[in-house]
Coordinates of C-alpha atoms (C1' of nucleotides) in Angstrom, one line a residue:
Chain A
X1 CA 0.9 34.6 4.7
X2 CA 4.6 32.9 6.5
X3 CA 4.2 28.2 5.3
X4 CA 5.1 26.1 8.3
X5 CA 5.4 23.0 7.4
X6 CA 6.1 22.1 11.3
X7 CA 7.0 17.9 10.2
X8 CA 9.6 18.7 7.5
X9 CA 10.8 21.7 8.1
X10 CA 14.7 22.0 9.2
X11 CA 13.8 24.3 12.3
X12 CA 11.1 22.3 15.0
X13 CA 9.1 25.3 15.7
X14 CA 8.4 26.6 19.3
X15 CA 8.3 23.6 21.9
X16 CA 4.8 23.9 22.4
X17 CA 4.5 22.9 18.2
X18 CA 7.3 19.7 19.2
X19 CA 5.5 19.1 22.3
X20 CA 2.2 18.3 20.3
X21 CA 4.7 16.4 17.3
X22 CA 5.8 14.1 20.0
X23 CA 1.5 13.2 21.3
X24 CA 0.6 12.5 16.9
X25 CA 4.1 10.4 16.8
X26 CA 3.4 8.8 20.9
X27 CA -0.5 8.2 20.3
X28 CA -0.5 7.0 16.6
X29 CA 2.9 4.8 18.0
X30 CA -0.3 3.4 20.5
X31 CA -2.9 2.8 18.3
X32 CA -0.7 1.2 15.2
X33 CA 0.7 -1.2 18.6
X34 CA -2.9 -2.0 19.8
X35 CA -4.4 -2.9 16.1
X36 CA -2.0 -2.3 12.6
X37 CA -3.0 -0.5 9.7
X38 CA -6.4 -0.3 9.9
X39 CA -6.3 1.5 13.6
X40 CA -3.9 4.2 12.9
X41 CA -7.4 6.5 11.8
X42 CA -6.7 9.9 11.6
X43 CA -9.7 10.7 13.8
X44 CA -8.5 8.5 16.7
X45 CA -5.2 10.1 16.1
X46 CA -6.2 13.2 16.9
X47 CA -8.9 12.8 19.5
X48 CA -6.1 10.6 21.2
X49 CA -3.5 13.5 20.4
X50 CA -6.0 15.8 22.6
X51 CA -5.6 17.8 19.2
X52 CA -8.1 18.9 16.0
X53 CA -7.9 16.4 12.7
X54 CA -6.7 19.8 10.4
X55 CA -4.1 20.1 13.1
X56 CA -2.9 16.7 12.8
X57 CA -2.9 17.8 8.9
X58 CA -0.9 20.3 9.5
X59 CA 2.5 18.6 10.9
X60 CA 1.2 15.2 8.2
X61 CA 0.1 16.1 5.2
X62 CA -0.9 12.4 5.4
X63 CA -1.7 9.0 7.3
X64 CA 1.1 7.5 4.9
X65 CA 3.0 10.6 6.1
X66 CA 2.9 9.8 9.6
X67 CA 3.2 6.1 9.6
X68 CA 6.5 7.1 7.7
X69 CA 8.1 9.6 10.4
X70 CA 6.6 7.0 13.2
X71 CA 9.2 4.5 11.5
X72 CA 11.6 7.1 11.1
X73 CA 12.1 7.5 14.6
X74 CA 11.7 3.8 15.5
X75 CA 14.4 2.9 13.1
X76 CA 16.3 6.3 14.4
X77 CA 16.2 5.0 18.2
X78 CA 17.1 1.6 16.7
X79 CA 20.4 2.8 14.8
X80 CA 21.5 4.5 17.4
X81 CA 21.3 1.7 20.2
X82 CA 23.6 -0.6 18.1
X83 CA 24.9 2.0 17.4
X84 CA 26.8 1.4 21.1
X85 CA 27.0 -1.7 20.7
X86 CA 30.0 -4.2 19.4
X87 CA 28.3 -6.5 16.9
X88 CA 29.4 -10.2 18.4
X89 CA 31.1 -12.7 14.9
X90 CA 33.6 -13.7 13.4
X91 CA 32.7 -12.8 9.6
X92 CA 30.7 -10.0 8.0
X93 CA 28.0 -12.9 6.9
X94 CA 27.6 -13.3 10.6
X95 CA 27.7 -9.8 12.3
X96 CA 25.2 -9.3 9.6
X97 CA 22.6 -11.7 10.3
X98 CA 23.1 -11.3 13.8
X99 CA 21.8 -7.5 13.8
X100 CA 19.0 -8.8 11.5
X101 CA 17.6 -11.0 13.8
X102 CA 18.1 -9.1 16.5
X103 CA 15.4 -6.2 14.6
X104 CA 13.1 -9.6 13.5
X105 CA 12.3 -10.1 17.2
X106 CA 12.1 -6.8 18.0
X107 CA 9.4 -6.6 15.3
X108 CA 7.8 -9.3 15.4
X109 CA 7.4 -9.0 19.5
X110 CA 5.4 -5.9 18.2
X111 CA 3.7 -7.5 14.9
X112 CA 0.6 -5.1 14.6
X113 CA 3.5 -1.7 14.8
X114 CA 5.5 -3.4 12.1
X115 CA 2.2 -4.8 10.0
X116 CA 1.3 -0.8 9.8
X117 CA 4.9 0.6 9.4
X118 CA 5.6 -1.5 7.2
X119 CA 3.3 -1.1 4.7
X120 CA 2.6 2.7 5.3
X121 CA 6.1 1.9 4.0
X122 CA 5.7 0.8 0.7
X123 CA 2.5 2.3 0.4
X124 CA 4.2 5.6 0.4
X125 CA 4.1 7.8 -3.3
X126 CA 7.3 10.1 -3.5
X127 CA 6.0 12.6 -2.1
X128 CA 7.2 10.9 1.2
X129 CA 10.6 11.5 -0.6
X130 CA 12.4 12.5 2.9
X131 CA 11.1 11.4 5.2
X132 CA 11.5 7.5 3.7
X133 CA 14.6 8.1 2.9
X134 CA 15.3 9.0 7.1
X135 CA 14.7 5.3 7.4
X136 CA 16.2 4.1 4.4
X137 CA 20.2 5.7 5.1
X138 CA 18.7 3.9 9.1
X139 CA 18.6 0.8 7.3
X140 CA 21.7 1.0 5.3
X141 CA 24.3 2.8 9.0
X142 CA 22.7 -0.2 10.3
X143 CA 23.9 -2.8 8.0
X144 CA 27.0 -1.0 7.4
X145 CA 27.7 -1.0 11.2
X146 CA 27.1 -4.9 10.7
X147 CA 29.9 -5.7 8.6
X148 CA 32.4 -3.3 10.3
X149 CA 32.3 -5.2 13.6
X150 CA 30.5 -2.2 15.4
X151 CA 34.0 -0.4 15.0
X152 CA 33.1 3.3 14.3
X153 CA 36.1 3.7 11.9
X154 CA 33.6 5.1 9.0
X155 CA 36.7 6.1 7.3
X156 CA 36.2 2.4 6.1
X157 CA 33.0 2.5 4.1
X158 CA 33.3 2.2 0.8
X159 CA 31.2 2.7 -2.2
X160 CA 30.5 -1.4 -2.2
X161 CA 29.7 -1.8 1.0
X162 CA 27.1 0.9 0.8
X163 CA 25.6 -1.4 -2.2
X164 CA 26.3 -4.3 -0.7
X165 CA 24.1 -3.3 2.2
X166 CA 21.6 -1.4 0.1
X167 CA 21.0 -4.7 -1.7
X168 CA 20.8 -6.5 2.2
X169 CA 18.0 -3.8 2.7
X170 CA 16.1 -4.5 0.1
X171 CA 16.1 -8.0 0.9
X172 CA 14.5 -7.7 4.4
X173 CA 12.2 -5.5 2.8
X174 CA 11.0 -8.0 0.3
X175 CA 11.2 -10.6 3.2
X176 CA 9.2 -8.1 5.8
X177 CA 6.5 -7.0 3.4
X178 CA 6.2 -11.4 3.2
X179 CA 6.1 -11.9 6.4
X180 CA 3.5 -9.0 7.6
X181 CA 1.1 -9.6 5.1
X182 CA 1.1 -13.0 6.2
X183 CA 2.7 -15.1 2.8
X184 CA 5.8 -16.1 5.0
X185 CA 6.2 -17.1 8.8
X186 CA 9.3 -15.8 11.1
X187 CA 11.5 -18.9 10.3
X188 CA 10.6 -19.3 6.8
X189 CA 11.9 -14.9 6.8
X190 CA 14.7 -15.5 9.0
X191 CA 15.9 -18.8 7.0
X192 CA 15.9 -16.1 3.6
X193 CA 17.7 -13.8 5.2
X194 CA 20.8 -16.6 6.1
X195 CA 19.9 -17.8 2.4
X196 CA 20.3 -13.8 1.2
X197 CA 23.3 -12.6 3.2
X198 CA 25.1 -16.1 2.8
X199 CA 24.8 -15.4 -1.7
X200 CA 26.1 -11.7 -1.2
X201 CA 28.4 -11.7 1.7
X202 CA 30.4 -14.4 0.9
X203 CA 34.1 -13.7 1.9
Chain B
X1 CA -26.6 -23.2 -1.7
X2 CA -23.4 -23.1 -3.6
X3 CA -20.7 -20.2 -3.0
X4 CA -19.8 -19.5 -6.7
X5 CA -16.3 -17.4 -5.8
X6 CA -15.4 -16.6 -10.0
X7 CA -12.2 -15.8 -9.3
X8 CA -10.5 -18.2 -7.6
X9 CA -11.9 -21.5 -8.1
X10 CA -10.5 -23.3 -10.3
X11 CA -13.1 -24.4 -13.0
X12 CA -13.7 -21.1 -14.4
X13 CA -17.7 -21.2 -14.8
X14 CA -19.8 -20.5 -17.5
X15 CA -18.8 -18.9 -21.5
X16 CA -20.2 -16.1 -20.5
X17 CA -18.8 -15.5 -16.4
X18 CA -15.5 -16.2 -18.2
X19 CA -16.2 -12.3 -20.9
X20 CA -17.3 -10.6 -18.0
X21 CA -14.0 -12.0 -16.0
X22 CA -12.2 -10.7 -19.0
X23 CA -14.5 -7.2 -19.3
X24 CA -13.4 -6.9 -16.0
X25 CA -10.1 -7.5 -16.0
X26 CA -9.4 -6.1 -19.4
X27 CA -11.0 -2.1 -18.0
X28 CA -8.6 -2.7 -15.1
X29 CA -5.1 -2.9 -17.3
X30 CA -7.4 0.4 -19.4
X31 CA -7.9 2.8 -16.6
X32 CA -4.6 0.9 -14.8
X33 CA -2.6 2.1 -17.9
X34 CA -4.2 5.5 -17.9
X35 CA -4.6 7.2 -15.0
X36 CA -2.4 4.5 -12.4
X37 CA -3.3 3.2 -9.1
X38 CA -6.8 6.4 -8.6
X39 CA -7.7 5.5 -11.1
X40 CA -8.8 2.4 -11.0
X41 CA -11.5 3.5 -9.4
X42 CA -14.2 -0.1 -8.6
X43 CA -16.6 2.4 -9.7
X44 CA -15.5 3.6 -13.2
X45 CA -14.1 -0.4 -13.5
X46 CA -18.1 -1.6 -13.0
X47 CA -18.7 1.1 -15.7
X48 CA -16.3 0.6 -18.8
X49 CA -16.4 -3.7 -18.6
X50 CA -20.8 -2.7 -18.0
X51 CA -21.3 -4.3 -14.4
X52 CA -22.7 -3.5 -12.0
X53 CA -20.9 -2.6 -8.6
X54 CA -22.0 -5.6 -6.9
X55 CA -21.1 -8.0 -9.6
X56 CA -17.5 -7.0 -9.5
X57 CA -17.4 -7.7 -6.4
X58 CA -18.8 -10.9 -6.6
X59 CA -15.9 -11.4 -9.2
X60 CA -12.9 -10.1 -7.4
X61 CA -13.4 -9.0 -4.1
X62 CA -11.6 -6.1 -2.9
X63 CA -9.4 -3.6 -5.5
X64 CA -6.4 -4.7 -4.1
X65 CA -7.2 -8.5 -5.2
X66 CA -8.8 -6.8 -8.5
X67 CA -5.1 -5.4 -9.2
X68 CA -3.1 -8.2 -8.8
X69 CA -4.6 -10.8 -11.2
X70 CA -4.1 -8.1 -13.9
X71 CA -0.8 -8.4 -12.6
X72 CA -1.1 -11.5 -13.0
X73 CA -2.3 -12.1 -16.1
X74 CA 0.7 -9.6 -17.3
X75 CA 3.3 -11.5 -15.2
X76 CA 2.2 -14.8 -17.2
X77 CA 2.2 -13.6 -20.2
X78 CA 5.3 -12.0 -20.4
X79 CA 6.7 -15.8 -18.5
X80 CA 4.9 -17.3 -21.8
X81 CA 7.0 -14.6 -23.9
X82 CA 10.1 -15.1 -22.6
X83 CA 9.8 -19.0 -22.3
X84 CA 9.9 -19.8 -26.0
X85 CA 13.2 -17.8 -26.2
X86 CA 17.0 -18.4 -25.6
X87 CA 18.3 -15.8 -23.6
X88 CA 21.6 -14.4 -25.1
X89 CA 24.6 -13.9 -22.6
X90 CA 27.3 -16.1 -21.6
X91 CA 26.8 -15.9 -17.9
X92 CA 24.8 -16.1 -15.2
X93 CA 24.7 -12.9 -14.7
X94 CA 24.3 -11.6 -18.0
X95 CA 21.4 -13.6 -19.4
X96 CA 19.4 -12.3 -16.1
X97 CA 20.3 -8.8 -16.3
X98 CA 19.2 -9.7 -20.2
X99 CA 15.6 -10.5 -18.9
X100 CA 15.4 -7.8 -16.4
X101 CA 16.9 -4.9 -18.3
X102 CA 14.3 -6.7 -20.6
X103 CA 11.8 -6.6 -18.2
X104 CA 12.4 -3.0 -16.9
X105 CA 11.6 -2.0 -20.5
X106 CA 8.2 -2.1 -20.7
X107 CA 7.1 -1.5 -18.0
X108 CA 9.1 1.8 -18.2
X109 CA 7.5 2.1 -21.3
X110 CA 3.1 1.7 -19.3
X111 CA 4.6 3.7 -15.8
X112 CA 1.0 4.4 -14.8
X113 CA -0.2 0.8 -14.9
X114 CA 3.1 -0.9 -13.3
X115 CA 2.7 1.5 -10.4
X116 CA -0.7 0.4 -10.0
X117 CA 0.3 -3.2 -9.8
X118 CA 2.9 -3.0 -7.6
X119 CA 1.1 -0.4 -5.7
X120 CA -1.4 -2.9 -5.3
X121 CA 0.8 -6.1 -4.7
X122 CA 3.1 -4.1 -1.8
X123 CA -0.5 -3.3 0.1
X124 CA -2.0 -7.0 -0.5
X125 CA -2.3 -9.0 2.7
X126 CA -2.9 -12.6 3.1
X127 CA -6.1 -13.2 1.2
X128 CA -4.6 -13.1 -1.7
X129 CA -2.5 -15.3 -0.7
X130 CA -3.5 -16.9 -4.1
X131 CA -3.0 -14.2 -6.5
X132 CA 0.7 -13.0 -5.4
X133 CA 1.6 -16.7 -5.5
X134 CA 0.8 -16.9 -9.4
X135 CA 3.3 -13.7 -9.4
X136 CA 5.7 -14.7 -7.5
X137 CA 6.2 -18.3 -9.3
X138 CA 6.0 -16.1 -12.4
X139 CA 9.1 -13.9 -11.2
X140 CA 10.8 -17.4 -10.0
X141 CA 10.2 -18.5 -13.1
X142 CA 11.4 -15.8 -15.5
X143 CA 14.8 -15.7 -13.8
X144 CA 15.3 -19.2 -13.4
X145 CA 14.3 -19.7 -17.6
X146 CA 17.0 -16.5 -17.4
X147 CA 20.1 -18.6 -15.6
X148 CA 19.2 -21.6 -17.8
X149 CA 19.7 -19.6 -20.4
X150 CA 16.7 -20.1 -22.0
X151 CA 16.9 -24.2 -22.6
X152 CA 13.8 -25.3 -21.2
X153 CA 15.6 -28.2 -18.9
X154 CA 14.2 -28.1 -15.3
X155 CA 15.8 -30.9 -14.6
X156 CA 18.5 -28.8 -13.4
X157 CA 15.7 -26.8 -11.2
X158 CA 17.7 -26.9 -7.4
X159 CA 16.7 -26.1 -4.7
X160 CA 19.5 -23.2 -4.9
X161 CA 18.9 -21.9 -8.1
X162 CA 15.1 -21.4 -6.8
X163 CA 16.8 -19.4 -3.7
X164 CA 18.7 -17.6 -5.7
X165 CA 16.1 -17.1 -7.8
X166 CA 14.0 -15.5 -4.9
X167 CA 16.7 -13.5 -3.6
X168 CA 16.7 -11.2 -6.9
X169 CA 13.1 -11.3 -7.3
X170 CA 13.4 -9.4 -3.7
X171 CA 15.8 -7.2 -4.7
X172 CA 13.7 -6.3 -8.0
X173 CA 11.2 -5.9 -6.4
X174 CA 12.4 -3.7 -3.4
X175 CA 14.1 -1.7 -6.1
X176 CA 10.7 -1.2 -8.8
X177 CA 8.7 0.1 -5.9
X178 CA 11.5 2.4 -4.9
X179 CA 11.3 3.2 -9.1
X180 CA 7.7 3.1 -8.5
X181 CA 7.1 6.2 -6.0
X182 CA 9.8 8.2 -8.1
X183 CA 12.2 7.9 -5.3
X184 CA 15.3 6.6 -7.7
X185 CA 15.7 6.8 -11.6
X186 CA 15.2 4.4 -15.0
X187 CA 19.0 4.8 -14.5
X188 CA 19.3 4.5 -10.9
X189 CA 17.1 0.8 -11.0
X190 CA 18.9 -0.6 -13.8
X191 CA 23.1 0.1 -11.5
X192 CA 21.2 -1.4 -9.1
X193 CA 20.1 -3.8 -10.5
X194 CA 23.6 -4.5 -12.2
X195 CA 25.6 -4.4 -8.5
X196 CA 22.6 -6.6 -7.0
X197 CA 22.6 -9.6 -9.8
X198 CA 26.9 -9.4 -9.6
X199 CA 26.9 -10.0 -6.4
X200 CA 24.7 -12.7 -6.2
X201 CA 25.8 -14.3 -9.1
X202 CA 29.2 -14.8 -9.1
X203 CA 30.2 -17.9 -11.2
Chain C
dG1 C1' -1.1 46.2 26.4
dC2 C1' -2.7 46.7 21.7
dA3 C1' -3.2 44.8 17.2
dT4 C1' -2.6 41.8 14.0
dA5 C1' -1.1 37.8 12.5
dA6 C1' -0.4 32.7 13.3
dT7 C1' -2.3 28.6 15.1
dT8 C1' -5.7 25.4 16.4
dT9 C1' -10.8 23.9 17.2
dG10 C1' -15.1 22.6 15.7
dG11 C1' -17.3 20.0 12.7
dA12 C1' -19.4 19.9 8.0
dA13 C1' -18.2 18.4 3.7
dC14 C1' -17.2 15.1 0.1
dA15 C1' -14.7 11.2 -2.8
dC16 C1' -14.1 6.5 -2.6
dG17 C1' -13.4 1.8 -1.1
dT18 C1' -17.0 -1.3 0.8
dT19 C1' -22.0 -3.7 1.7
dC20 C1' -26.4 -4.5 2.1
dC21 C1' -30.9 -4.9 0.0
dA22 C1' -34.6 -5.8 -3.1
dC23 C1' -36.0 -6.8 -7.9
dT24 C1' -35.0 -8.8 -12.1
dA25 C1' -32.9 -11.8 -15.6
dC26 C1' -31.6 -16.2 -17.1
dG27 C1' -30.9 -21.9 -16.4
dT28 C1' -31.5 -25.8 -15.3
dT29 C1' -34.4 -29.5 -13.3
dT30 C1' -38.8 -32.3 -13.4
Chain D
dA1 C1' -44.3 -25.1 -19.4
dA2 C1' -43.8 -23.5 -14.3
dA3 C1' -40.6 -23.6 -10.6
dC4 C1' -37.2 -22.6 -8.5
dG5 C1' -32.4 -21.7 -7.5
dT6 C1' -28.2 -19.0 -9.1
dA7 C1' -26.1 -14.9 -11.0
dG8 C1' -26.7 -9.9 -12.4
dT9 C1' -28.5 -5.4 -11.6
dG10 C1' -28.9 -0.8 -10.1
dG11 C1' -28.7 1.9 -6.2
dA12 C1' -28.7 3.6 -1.3
dA13 C1' -25.4 4.1 2.8
dC14 C1' -21.9 2.8 5.6
dG15 C1' -17.1 3.8 7.1
dT16 C1' -12.6 6.1 6.9
dG17 C1' -9.4 9.8 4.2
dT18 C1' -9.0 14.1 3.7
dT19 C1' -10.8 19.0 2.1
dC20 C1' -13.0 23.6 4.0
dC21 C1' -14.5 26.9 6.8
dA22 C1' -16.1 30.3 10.2
dA23 C1' -14.6 31.4 15.0
dA24 C1' -11.8 30.5 18.9
dT25 C1' -6.6 31.1 21.2
dT26 C1' -2.2 32.1 20.7
dA27 C1' 1.6 34.3 19.8
dT28 C1' 4.4 38.3 18.0
dG29 C1' 5.5 42.8 17.2
dC30 C1' 5.1 48.0 18.3

DNA sequence: GCATAATTTGGAACACGTTCCACTACGTTT
DNA sequence: AAACGTAGTGGAACGTGTTCCAAATTATGC
């Protein structure tokens, strides 16, 4: 018996499988967008994606895997969009804040979606390492890209740059959780990020 | 009809109620310590605390409230223990790292417990704001105490000190989540915290 | 085109968080 | 001491994530 795992194996399977996978992620996205974490119910996802429950679980072994995969797709897209353009701002801090604010705006426009994806990310255990890694890389790449002003000069990426980007990503994540769970407002979150970036990126 | 809520009301109720509350938190602690988040099952907590399931829910309206309250008790104790002593180290960075490492050691000694409490903390929504606040304050107070060298000179606590402490707390939390969920090792976590504190607390 | 393997389906079943209810025990007021 | 209200008990029941299975469907090798 071949053990196929369409969600993590490198080869993406047949066209029909790729199509199913996309339908599932789209359904997840829609449900998350309209009702948040709680609305992403496995039976509902399966029904909307027009697959059986068992099939859904074959593609994504848990609700968390499913949501984190959807988050990964989001971040990849955001990262690609931002990668195309120059980032305005004269200092690293300004550019990073520009990008973070931009992302924050996007997320605030879809609070339910953001809540669902963030919750899943925070709840993920080690079985979701691969999917998490995708998100972490995208986050780091977004921040380093902003630090370097949007010029794709990858040679200039030092270890310290990456370390800094990871620290900023950490603060961003904590702030996001606080916002998503209603413990802080969007304005407080923005102010907090300014403080943090100001501290970390003193030029 | 008086609406009693023994878990959040300021007055802690009768001695019997305080006793029940303690038994419940102790049971939570024991179960979390031996089996982590999944082992803290409401029926199991109720049974071990010798309380009916309905009573458990009267004291703590959800599993998350329960675990976050237990976490709050932990942090309060840690904060009190640390508050008594002078913190060794010549610079703010050294002292903060000393304290963080100390806490990390404690947490690594009880990985299951740490996993349960951290998971709950990250999953909490706005209905848990009060309990979360207790934890946040304890964390901030631990870090600022370390920054000031352990001398209880509260007058010196500036807004910036608090902001810095919060940023460090954010990084610490993200690192903790990564460690708890098996995405990074204890050593990586420690190194990451050194980087972050070094960046944030350049004297 | 057939035989065989792999995948998908539909749905039952289970686990655990949560809710609800009827009943009992207890402490307070009078 | 009697009546009343509040808290606690025991247990059934419900919702949703997850698992499992037999039957149907689809893909693959010959």
